[in-house]
Amino acid sequence: MTREAHPYMANSAAESRQALLDAVGVEDPDELFAQIPAHHRSDDRIEHRPGIRSEYELRRLLEDRLRGGVSTESHISFLGGGYWNHYVPALCDEIAARPEISTSVWGTPSSDHGRNQAWFEFTSQLGALLELEFVGLPVYSWGCAAGHALRMAARLTGRSVVVVPANLDRERRLVIETYCGSRELGGALELRTVPVDAATGAIAPDALQAVLDEGVAAVYVETPNSWGVVEDGIAGLIERTHAVGAEAIVGVDPISLGVLAPPVRFGADIVVGSLQPLGVHLNAGGGVGGFIASRDEERYAREFPTLQVSLSPTIADGERAFGMTLFGQSSYGSRELGNDWTGNSVYLWAVRAAVYLSLMGPQGMRELAETVGANARATAGLLAAVPGVTVRNADRIFKEFVVDFSATGRSVDEINRALLERGILGGHDLSGEADGVDGCALYCVTETTTEDDVRALVGALTEVLA
């Protein structure tokens, strides 16, 4: 149906609208939205609702509408896949919302030394967790961090081929593909995939060797990977990567580093991951933060596209100050001539992560990781006892794991619909996303998952599959 633009909306004049349509080569704006499934689009006009005369009435109207939705707060959730339902301490919200923090999240390089110190603390704490010295300020997401890291490797090596796992999370894969670029525009990277053994849930060294040659700039792997499996052979993968002169990039869940050795101990050159577990709420449509880190070597530092915060002496004896470094190589300092375009990113989340890590400390991170791992293994064991249900690679999981429903005769979609009717958000349907996982779902368990939650899931599955 044809929709009329609001008269005060830019480019809504008939002539301007037609000029835009001519420029992009379409006759109707609806053609631009054809890729969005019909059930995600509304065919109703948004009508003006008369009678709302106060902020209070508007708030009640919106809250009533939102309360009827489905969320990780209204339902028991076992969803993961890169966005996890971790607990966010109240202090993270309190400090991030303070006006001296929230209003100074961005400004000129010397406009706010308190902000710069908070950012410096973030890079220092995350660096300690990763055992790496050089950490950039966060980008929009884990996928963005991986995309930037692959382009960093291409600049470092002068090569144009990058390798990623075949089971990579679909969203991260799409973001990485965007960063690799289009051949028509020049400077594009060729994306190769390495098969993942569905039986072991991991990359076999020989499978990686088969896709490596002297044109490969980088190999990107994750541990735990997109199926929740800890890659126990990652040292061998990195060794083969280095043997052809390529950079080894490893994606990691920072929470897992409370119990797992950081990737740098196995030879990783660049480490990326998500900040969302470190005090960032789940949100729809907003960035949740991704980090990039490396050794403090100039060859890596010169290729970072992110903002960097450093501590250095001033002209006053014994005095030190926080400030930006390598500013000119970012898109802030050089715009389109920078290493990569990062844009105004999620720097407030750096403050959240700094608060979270300072609250937890090394012992807290260990206890958290142990709790998450124990919860996941216990849940996997209970689910495996449900008739027709199996859990893959339960001996090498951290907080996510693949549950195989293929022997039940029911599709994951059918099962998830039945669980939703019982107030439970089931695992992410993996059917069609990679070889060997049709009829499987990715389940996630964190420290917020209670024994009652798991018992409710087991009971519901037993009933649904009976």
mmCIF file of C-alpha atoms in Angstrom, residues 90-450:
data_model
loop_
_atom_site.group_PDB
_atom_site.id
_atom_site.type_symbol
_atom_site.label_atom_id
_atom_site.label_comp_id
_atom_site.label_asym_id
_atom_site.label_seq_id
_atom_site.Cartn_x
_atom_site.Cartn_y
_atom_site.Cartn_z
ATOM 1 C CA ALA A 90 23.154 -2.049 39.541
ATOM 2 C CA LEU A 91 26.378 -0.070 39.920
ATOM 3 C CA CYS A 92 27.016 -0.361 36.163
ATOM 4 C CA ASP A 93 23.693 1.397 35.510
ATOM 5 C CA GLU A 94 24.282 3.956 38.250
ATOM 6 C CA ILE A 95 27.715 5.083 37.086
ATOM 7 C CA ALA A 96 26.988 4.957 33.341
ATOM 8 C CA ALA A 97 23.905 7.145 33.905
ATOM 9 C CA ARG A 98 25.715 9.831 35.896
ATOM 10 C CA PRO A 99 25.717 13.112 33.936
ATOM 11 C CA GLU A 100 29.484 13.595 34.189
ATOM 12 C CA ILE A 101 29.857 10.236 32.394
ATOM 13 C CA SER A 102 26.900 10.109 30.017
ATOM 14 C CA THR A 103 27.314 13.696 28.776
ATOM 15 C CA SER A 104 31.058 13.427 28.153
ATOM 16 C CA VAL A 105 31.060 10.165 26.260
ATOM 17 C CA TRP A 106 32.474 12.049 23.307
ATOM 18 C CA GLY A 107 34.184 15.364 22.763
ATOM 19 C CA THR A 108 37.513 16.729 21.603
ATOM 20 C CA PRO A 109 40.600 14.650 22.473
ATOM 21 C CA SER A 110 41.465 16.814 25.485
ATOM 22 C CA SER A 111 37.984 17.792 26.633
ATOM 23 C CA ASP A 112 37.509 15.377 29.483
ATOM 24 C CA HIS A 113 40.413 13.855 31.397
ATOM 25 C CA GLY A 114 38.036 11.976 33.718
ATOM 26 C CA ARG A 115 36.465 10.268 30.740
ATOM 27 C CA ASN A 116 39.886 9.463 29.327
ATOM 28 C CA GLN A 117 40.922 7.905 32.632
ATOM 29 C CA ALA A 118 37.787 5.718 32.688
ATOM 30 C CA TRP A 119 38.584 4.574 29.148
ATOM 31 C CA PHE A 120 42.207 3.917 30.149
ATOM 32 C CA GLU A 121 41.016 1.778 33.065
ATOM 33 C CA PHE A 122 38.826 -0.197 30.653
ATOM 34 C CA THR A 123 41.696 -0.941 28.280
ATOM 35 C CA SER A 124 43.981 -1.829 31.199
ATOM 36 C CA GLN A 125 41.516 -4.231 32.831
ATOM 37 C CA LEU A 126 40.502 -5.917 29.592
ATOM 38 C CA GLY A 127 44.163 -6.156 28.639
ATOM 39 C CA ALA A 128 44.892 -7.914 31.942
ATOM 40 C CA LEU A 129 42.072 -10.399 31.282
ATOM 41 C CA LEU A 130 43.339 -11.070 27.736
ATOM 42 C CA GLU A 131 47.031 -10.888 28.724
ATOM 43 C CA LEU A 132 47.552 -8.396 25.894
ATOM 44 C CA GLU A 133 48.940 -4.876 26.195
ATOM 45 C CA PHE A 134 47.271 -2.973 23.364
ATOM 46 C CA VAL A 135 43.472 -2.640 23.515
ATOM 47 C CA GLY A 136 41.405 -0.243 21.415
ATOM 48 C CA LEU A 137 38.224 1.487 22.494
ATOM 49 C CA PRO A 138 35.152 -0.606 21.615
ATOM 50 C CA VAL A 139 33.440 -0.818 18.265
ATOM 51 C CA TYR A 140 29.762 -1.573 17.678
ATOM 52 C CA SER A 141 29.707 -5.371 17.993
ATOM 53 C CA TRP A 142 31.730 -8.582 18.003
ATOM 54 C CA GLY A 143 31.153 -8.909 14.256
ATOM 55 C CA CYS A 144 32.497 -5.396 13.659
ATOM 56 C CA ALA A 145 35.580 -6.176 15.752
ATOM 57 C CA ALA A 146 36.230 -9.343 13.727
ATOM 58 C CA GLY A 147 35.738 -7.459 10.450
ATOM 59 C CA HIS A 148 38.188 -4.734 11.465
ATOM 60 C CA ALA A 149 40.725 -7.325 12.632
ATOM 61 C CA LEU A 150 40.594 -9.151 9.296
ATOM 62 C CA ARG A 151 41.213 -5.906 7.439
ATOM 63 C CA MET A 152 44.066 -5.117 9.832
ATOM 64 C CA ALA A 153 45.627 -8.465 8.911
ATOM 65 C CA ALA A 154 45.201 -7.742 5.197
ATOM 66 C CA ARG A 155 47.064 -4.447 5.598
ATOM 67 C CA LEU A 156 49.781 -6.131 7.672
ATOM 68 C CA THR A 157 50.416 -8.927 5.178
ATOM 69 C CA GLY A 158 49.520 -7.267 1.883
ATOM 70 C CA ARG A 159 47.295 -10.262 1.120
ATOM 71 C CA SER A 160 43.587 -10.445 0.322
ATOM 72 C CA VAL A 161 42.245 -13.848 1.419
ATOM 73 C CA VAL A 162 40.750 -14.493 4.873
ATOM 74 C CA VAL A 163 39.520 -17.786 6.318
ATOM 75 C CA VAL A 164 36.593 -18.221 8.732
ATOM 76 C CA PRO A 165 34.818 -21.303 10.168
ATOM 77 C CA ALA A 166 31.848 -22.698 8.232
ATOM 78 C CA ASN A 167 29.730 -22.752 11.410
ATOM 79 C CA LEU A 168 30.263 -19.068 12.186
ATOM 80 C CA ASP A 169 27.230 -17.361 13.705
ATOM 81 C CA ARG A 170 25.075 -16.062 10.858
ATOM 82 C CA GLU A 171 24.962 -12.485 12.109
ATOM 83 C CA ARG A 172 28.727 -12.254 12.595
ATOM 84 C CA ARG A 173 29.233 -13.867 9.190
ATOM 85 C CA LEU A 174 27.058 -11.232 7.500
ATOM 86 C CA VAL A 175 28.897 -8.397 9.238
ATOM 87 C CA ILE A 176 32.271 -9.875 8.281
ATOM 88 C CA GLU A 177 31.115 -10.213 4.663
ATOM 89 C CA THR A 178 30.231 -6.513 4.693
ATOM 90 C CA TYR A 179 33.702 -5.625 5.987
ATOM 91 C CA CYS A 180 35.303 -7.777 3.290
ATOM 92 C CA GLY A 181 33.697 -5.464 0.761
ATOM 93 C CA SER A 182 32.583 -5.764 -2.824
ATOM 94 C CA ARG A 183 34.898 -6.600 -5.729
ATOM 95 C CA GLU A 184 33.246 -3.870 -7.778
ATOM 96 C CA LEU A 185 34.500 -1.231 -5.334
ATOM 97 C CA GLY A 186 38.091 -2.438 -5.110
ATOM 98 C CA GLY A 187 40.087 -3.416 -2.057
ATOM 99 C CA ALA A 188 37.822 -6.382 -1.377
ATOM 100 C CA LEU A 189 38.865 -9.431 0.616
ATOM 101 C CA GLU A 190 38.123 -12.966 -0.539
ATOM 102 C CA LEU A 191 36.319 -14.973 2.144
ATOM 103 C CA ARG A 192 37.059 -18.698 2.434
ATOM 104 C CA THR A 193 35.458 -21.114 4.857
ATOM 105 C CA VAL A 194 37.005 -24.052 6.642
ATOM 106 C CA PRO A 195 34.674 -26.997 7.391
ATOM 107 C CA VAL A 196 33.791 -27.833 10.976
ATOM 108 C CA ASP A 197 33.403 -31.487 11.933
ATOM 109 C CA ALA A 198 29.757 -31.888 13.015
ATOM 110 C CA ALA A 199 30.719 -34.873 15.184
ATOM 111 C CA THR A 200 33.429 -33.100 17.203
ATOM 112 C CA GLY A 201 32.113 -29.561 16.787
ATOM 113 C CA ALA A 202 35.651 -28.371 16.067
ATOM 114 C CA ILE A 203 37.975 -27.567 13.155
ATOM 115 C CA ALA A 204 40.263 -30.420 12.139
ATOM 116 C CA PRO A 205 43.869 -29.270 11.484
ATOM 117 C CA ASP A 206 43.916 -31.092 8.124
ATOM 118 C CA ALA A 207 40.711 -29.301 7.077
ATOM 119 C CA LEU A 208 42.359 -25.954 7.784
ATOM 120 C CA GLN A 209 45.517 -26.963 5.954
ATOM 121 C CA ALA A 210 43.457 -27.698 2.836
ATOM 122 C CA VAL A 211 42.311 -24.056 2.529
ATOM 123 C CA LEU A 212 45.639 -22.397 3.388
ATOM 124 C CA ASP A 213 48.107 -20.967 0.879
ATOM 125 C CA GLU A 214 50.452 -17.994 0.580
ATOM 126 C CA GLY A 215 47.575 -15.700 -0.372
ATOM 127 C CA VAL A 216 45.883 -16.019 3.031
ATOM 128 C CA ALA A 217 46.131 -12.909 5.185
ATOM 129 C CA ALA A 218 44.402 -14.262 8.286
ATOM 130 C CA VAL A 219 42.571 -17.185 9.814
ATOM 131 C CA TYR A 220 39.725 -16.349 12.172
ATOM 132 C CA VAL A 221 38.588 -18.941 14.725
ATOM 133 C CA GLU A 222 36.563 -18.749 17.936
ATOM 134 C CA THR A 223 36.797 -20.531 21.279
ATOM 135 C CA PRO A 224 34.269 -21.343 22.571
ATOM 136 C CA ASN A 225 33.003 -21.440 19.002
ATOM 137 C CA SER A 226 29.546 -20.724 17.594
ATOM 138 C CA TRP A 227 28.335 -24.159 18.705
ATOM 139 C CA GLY A 228 29.617 -23.589 22.233
ATOM 140 C CA VAL A 229 32.525 -26.009 21.843
ATOM 141 C CA VAL A 230 35.939 -25.157 23.280
ATOM 142 C CA GLU A 231 38.477 -25.606 20.466
ATOM 143 C CA ASP A 232 40.997 -27.805 22.265
ATOM 144 C CA GLY A 233 43.237 -28.003 19.179
ATOM 145 C CA ILE A 234 43.544 -24.262 18.696
ATOM 146 C CA ALA A 235 47.335 -24.235 19.189
ATOM 147 C CA GLY A 236 47.726 -26.516 16.177
ATOM 148 C CA LEU A 237 45.426 -24.331 14.073
ATOM 149 C CA ILE A 238 47.450 -21.244 14.930
ATOM 150 C CA GLU A 239 50.722 -23.032 14.175
ATOM 151 C CA ARG A 240 49.503 -23.942 10.677
ATOM 152 C CA THR A 241 48.272 -20.378 10.167
ATOM 153 C CA HIS A 242 51.676 -18.932 11.028
ATOM 154 C CA ALA A 243 53.413 -21.478 8.802
ATOM 155 C CA VAL A 244 51.957 -19.775 5.698
ATOM 156 C CA GLY A 245 52.739 -16.283 7.008
ATOM 157 C CA ALA A 246 49.146 -15.425 7.969
ATOM 158 C CA GLU A 247 47.858 -13.696 11.073
ATOM 159 C CA ALA A 248 45.916 -15.710 13.675
ATOM 160 C CA ILE A 249 42.773 -13.914 14.896
ATOM 161 C CA VAL A 250 40.796 -15.492 17.725
ATOM 162 C CA GLY A 251 37.296 -14.552 18.879
ATOM 163 C CA VAL A 252 36.531 -15.184 22.534
ATOM 164 C CA ASP A 253 33.813 -14.748 25.148
ATOM 165 C CA PRO A 254 35.515 -12.669 27.883
ATOM 166 C CA ILE A 255 33.558 -14.420 30.642
ATOM 167 C CA SER A 256 35.164 -17.742 29.656
ATOM 168 C CA LEU A 257 38.615 -16.338 30.469
ATOM 169 C CA GLY A 258 37.811 -16.730 34.141
ATOM 170 C CA VAL A 259 38.657 -20.434 33.676
ATOM 171 C CA LEU A 260 40.143 -20.794 30.185
ATOM 172 C CA ALA A 261 43.630 -19.705 29.148
ATOM 173 C CA PRO A 262 43.605 -16.561 26.986
ATOM 174 C CA PRO A 263 44.241 -17.160 23.261
ATOM 175 C CA VAL A 264 47.557 -15.295 23.311
ATOM 176 C CA ARG A 265 49.086 -18.235 25.203
ATOM 177 C CA PHE A 266 48.420 -20.373 22.130
ATOM 178 C CA GLY A 267 49.992 -17.839 19.764
ATOM 179 C CA ALA A 268 47.032 -15.629 18.783
ATOM 180 C CA ASP A 269 48.085 -12.358 17.154
ATOM 181 C CA ILE A 270 44.820 -10.400 17.440
ATOM 182 C CA VAL A 271 41.981 -11.213 19.849
ATOM 183 C CA VAL A 272 38.414 -9.958 19.422
ATOM 184 C CA GLY A 273 35.111 -10.546 21.156
ATOM 185 C CA SER A 274 31.972 -9.087 22.661
ATOM 186 C CA LEU A 275 31.682 -6.615 25.539
ATOM 187 C CA GLN A 276 28.017 -7.447 26.126
ATOM 188 C CA PRO A 277 28.698 -9.948 28.958
ATOM 189 C CA LEU A 278 30.602 -7.240 30.862
ATOM 190 C CA GLY A 279 27.737 -5.162 32.232
ATOM 191 C CA VAL A 280 25.796 -4.337 29.061
ATOM 192 C CA HIS A 281 22.058 -5.015 28.924
ATOM 193 C CA LEU A 282 20.446 -6.867 26.037
ATOM 194 C CA ASN A 283 18.910 -4.351 23.654
ATOM 195 C CA ALA A 284 17.261 -4.330 20.278
ATOM 196 C CA GLY A 285 18.868 -2.249 17.552
ATOM 197 C CA GLY A 286 21.701 -0.839 19.630
ATOM 198 C CA GLY A 287 25.382 -1.717 19.751
ATOM 199 C CA VAL A 288 26.509 -4.071 22.505
ATOM 200 C CA GLY A 289 30.230 -3.517 22.048
ATOM 201 C CA GLY A 290 33.111 -5.393 20.467
ATOM 202 C CA PHE A 291 36.783 -5.255 21.426
ATOM 203 C CA ILE A 292 40.072 -5.604 19.524
ATOM 204 C CA ALA A 293 43.385 -6.328 21.252
ATOM 205 C CA SER A 294 46.927 -7.245 20.260
ATOM 206 C CA ARG A 295 50.471 -7.275 21.540
ATOM 207 C CA ASP A 296 52.025 -3.848 22.069
ATOM 208 C CA GLU A 297 54.020 -3.930 18.858
ATOM 209 C CA GLU A 298 54.137 -1.016 16.477
ATOM 210 C CA ARG A 299 53.223 -3.134 13.442
ATOM 211 C CA TYR A 300 49.873 -3.924 15.080
ATOM 212 C CA ALA A 301 49.339 -0.551 16.737
ATOM 213 C CA ARG A 302 49.744 1.288 13.425
ATOM 214 C CA GLU A 303 46.927 -0.745 11.841
ATOM 215 C CA PHE A 304 44.276 -0.233 14.538
ATOM 216 C CA PRO A 305 41.314 1.760 13.244
ATOM 217 C CA THR A 306 39.939 2.402 16.731
ATOM 218 C CA LEU A 307 40.572 5.223 19.149
ATOM 219 C CA GLN A 308 43.391 4.630 21.646
ATOM 220 C CA VAL A 309 43.834 6.088 25.111
ATOM 221 C CA SER A 310 47.277 6.366 26.654
ATOM 222 C CA LEU A 311 48.946 7.587 29.832
ATOM 223 C CA SER A 312 52.030 9.740 29.393
ATOM 224 C CA PRO A 313 54.171 12.280 31.280
ATOM 225 C CA THR A 314 53.525 16.007 30.884
ATOM 226 C CA ILE A 315 55.988 18.903 30.861
ATOM 227 C CA ALA A 316 55.542 19.133 34.641
ATOM 228 C CA ASP A 317 57.989 16.905 36.509
ATOM 229 C CA GLY A 318 56.270 13.830 37.963
ATOM 230 C CA GLU A 319 52.903 14.636 36.386
ATOM 231 C CA ARG A 320 51.033 12.276 34.049
ATOM 232 C CA ALA A 321 47.970 12.784 31.863
ATOM 233 C CA PHE A 322 45.500 10.658 29.952
ATOM 234 C CA GLY A 323 44.935 11.392 26.299
ATOM 235 C CA MET A 324 44.438 10.058 22.781
ATOM 236 C CA THR A 325 47.276 8.463 20.870
ATOM 237 C CA LEU A 326 47.567 7.530 17.175
ATOM 238 C CA PHE A 327 44.511 9.713 16.659
ATOM 239 C CA GLY A 328 45.461 10.586 13.083
ATOM 240 C CA GLN A 329 45.135 7.013 11.785
ATOM 241 C CA SER A 330 41.475 6.762 12.850
ATOM 242 C CA SER A 331 38.466 7.987 10.903
ATOM 243 C CA TYR A 332 38.109 10.703 13.570
ATOM 244 C CA GLY A 333 41.499 12.129 12.720
ATOM 245 C CA SER A 334 41.629 11.428 8.992
ATOM 246 C CA ARG A 335 38.012 10.761 8.013
ATOM 247 C CA GLU A 336 37.941 8.631 4.845
ATOM 248 C CA LEU A 337 41.762 8.396 4.831
ATOM 249 C CA GLY A 338 41.832 6.557 8.154
ATOM 250 C CA ASN A 339 42.654 2.845 8.445
ATOM 251 C CA ASP A 340 38.946 1.983 8.576
ATOM 252 C CA TRP A 341 35.783 3.854 9.305
ATOM 253 C CA THR A 342 34.637 3.233 12.877
ATOM 254 C CA GLY A 343 32.182 6.078 13.413
ATOM 255 C CA ASN A 344 30.862 7.263 16.754
ATOM 256 C CA SER A 345 30.836 3.952 18.579
ATOM 257 C CA VAL A 346 29.806 2.554 21.971
ATOM 258 C CA TYR A 347 32.283 4.306 24.247
ATOM 259 C CA LEU A 348 29.812 4.478 27.129
ATOM 260 C CA TRP A 349 29.968 0.690 27.199
ATOM 261 C CA ALA A 350 33.702 0.941 27.885
ATOM 262 C CA VAL A 351 32.799 2.659 31.158
ATOM 263 C CA ARG A 352 30.247 -0.066 31.939
ATOM 264 C CA ALA A 353 32.824 -2.778 31.293
ATOM 265 C CA ALA A 354 35.397 -0.992 33.458
ATOM 266 C CA VAL A 355 32.907 -0.838 36.339
ATOM 267 C CA TYR A 356 31.943 -4.490 35.843
ATOM 268 C CA LEU A 357 35.537 -5.758 35.755
ATOM 269 C CA SER A 358 36.524 -3.669 38.785
ATOM 270 C CA LEU A 359 33.564 -5.080 40.741
ATOM 271 C CA MET A 360 34.338 -8.669 39.801
ATOM 272 C CA GLY A 361 38.116 -8.718 40.068
ATOM 273 C CA PRO A 362 40.137 -11.816 39.124
ATOM 274 C CA GLN A 363 38.503 -14.027 41.759
ATOM 275 C CA GLY A 364 35.001 -12.876 40.825
ATOM 276 C CA MET A 365 35.610 -13.609 37.141
ATOM 277 C CA ARG A 366 36.848 -17.092 38.057
ATOM 278 C CA GLU A 367 33.821 -17.793 40.256
ATOM 279 C CA LEU A 368 31.465 -16.480 37.572
ATOM 280 C CA ALA A 369 33.018 -18.634 34.855
ATOM 281 C CA GLU A 370 32.966 -21.706 37.102
ATOM 282 C CA THR A 371 29.290 -21.097 37.896
ATOM 283 C CA VAL A 372 28.335 -20.641 34.251
ATOM 284 C CA GLY A 373 30.260 -23.748 33.188
ATOM 285 C CA ALA A 374 28.767 -25.878 35.978
ATOM 286 C CA ASN A 375 25.233 -24.660 35.175
ATOM 287 C CA ALA A 376 25.682 -25.470 31.494
ATOM 288 C CA ARG A 377 27.037 -28.970 32.120
ATOM 289 C CA ALA A 378 24.291 -29.775 34.629
ATOM 290 C CA THR A 379 21.619 -28.538 32.219
ATOM 291 C CA ALA A 380 23.105 -30.518 29.345
ATOM 292 C CA GLY A 381 22.986 -33.651 31.470
ATOM 293 C CA LEU A 382 19.329 -33.186 32.368
ATOM 294 C CA LEU A 383 18.331 -32.468 28.760
ATOM 295 C CA ALA A 384 20.194 -35.538 27.504
ATOM 296 C CA ALA A 385 17.956 -37.661 29.757
ATOM 297 C CA VAL A 386 14.797 -36.548 27.896
ATOM 298 C CA PRO A 387 13.748 -39.363 25.525
ATOM 299 C CA GLY A 388 14.899 -38.719 21.941
ATOM 300 C CA VAL A 389 17.130 -35.774 22.916
ATOM 301 C CA THR A 390 20.931 -35.778 22.731
ATOM 302 C CA VAL A 391 23.504 -33.118 23.602
ATOM 303 C CA ARG A 392 26.595 -32.908 21.428
ATOM 304 C CA ASN A 393 30.117 -32.554 22.806
ATOM 305 C CA ALA A 394 28.881 -32.014 26.356
ATOM 306 C CA ASP A 395 32.413 -32.603 27.673
ATOM 307 C CA ARG A 396 33.790 -29.483 25.916
ATOM 308 C CA ILE A 397 31.142 -26.806 26.460
ATOM 309 C CA PHE A 398 31.226 -23.561 28.405
ATOM 310 C CA LYS A 399 27.798 -21.899 28.433
ATOM 311 C CA GLU A 400 26.287 -22.863 25.068
ATOM 312 C CA PHE A 401 25.738 -26.294 23.590
ATOM 313 C CA VAL A 402 24.020 -28.006 20.677
ATOM 314 C CA VAL A 403 20.876 -29.985 21.523
ATOM 315 C CA ASP A 404 19.907 -32.531 18.859
ATOM 316 C CA PHE A 405 16.149 -33.105 18.450
ATOM 317 C CA SER A 406 16.386 -34.945 15.118
ATOM 318 C CA ALA A 407 15.436 -38.310 16.669
ATOM 319 C CA THR A 408 12.205 -36.922 18.133
ATOM 320 C CA GLY A 409 10.422 -36.525 14.794
ATOM 321 C CA ARG A 410 9.665 -32.898 15.665
ATOM 322 C CA SER A 411 11.281 -29.840 14.097
ATOM 323 C CA VAL A 412 13.042 -27.272 16.275
ATOM 324 C CA ASP A 413 10.509 -24.684 15.119
ATOM 325 C CA GLU A 414 7.598 -26.854 16.322
ATOM 326 C CA ILE A 415 9.324 -27.484 19.640
ATOM 327 C CA ASN A 416 10.111 -23.804 20.169
ATOM 328 C CA ARG A 417 6.517 -22.811 19.440
ATOM 329 C CA ALA A 418 5.283 -25.299 22.015
ATOM 330 C CA LEU A 419 7.829 -24.046 24.566
ATOM 331 C CA LEU A 420 6.795 -20.446 23.922
ATOM 332 C CA GLU A 421 3.211 -21.338 24.813
ATOM 333 C CA ARG A 422 4.602 -22.523 28.154
ATOM 334 C CA GLY A 423 6.530 -19.316 28.814
ATOM 335 C CA ILE A 424 9.934 -20.575 27.683
ATOM 336 C CA LEU A 425 12.252 -19.247 24.968
ATOM 337 C CA GLY A 426 13.925 -22.341 23.505
ATOM 338 C CA GLY A 427 17.309 -22.523 21.839
ATOM 339 C CA HIS A 428 18.270 -20.898 18.557
ATOM 340 C CA ASP A 429 17.283 -23.075 15.583
ATOM 341 C CA LEU A 430 20.452 -24.150 13.743
ATOM 342 C CA SER A 431 18.628 -25.979 10.947
ATOM 343 C CA GLY A 432 20.000 -24.947 7.572
ATOM 344 C CA GLU A 433 22.832 -22.843 8.994
ATOM 345 C CA ALA A 434 25.621 -25.402 8.539
ATOM 346 C CA ASP A 435 26.182 -29.011 7.544
ATOM 347 C CA GLY A 436 25.207 -31.606 10.119
ATOM 348 C CA VAL A 437 23.024 -29.510 12.416
ATOM 349 C CA ASP A 438 19.549 -29.845 10.918
ATOM 350 C CA GLY A 439 17.126 -30.611 13.728
ATOM 351 C CA CYS A 440 19.484 -29.043 16.278
ATOM 352 C CA ALA A 441 19.210 -25.983 18.500
ATOM 353 C CA LEU A 442 21.815 -23.892 20.309
ATOM 354 C CA TYR A 443 20.945 -23.615 24.010
ATOM 355 C CA CYS A 444 22.525 -21.135 26.398
ATOM 356 C CA VAL A 445 22.824 -21.210 30.198
ATOM 357 C CA THR A 446 24.328 -18.414 32.320
ATOM 358 C CA GLU A 447 24.576 -17.495 35.993
ATOM 359 C CA THR A 448 21.016 -16.133 35.787
ATOM 360 C CA THR A 449 19.606 -19.571 34.906
ATOM 361 C CA THR A 450 18.134 -21.183 38.016
#
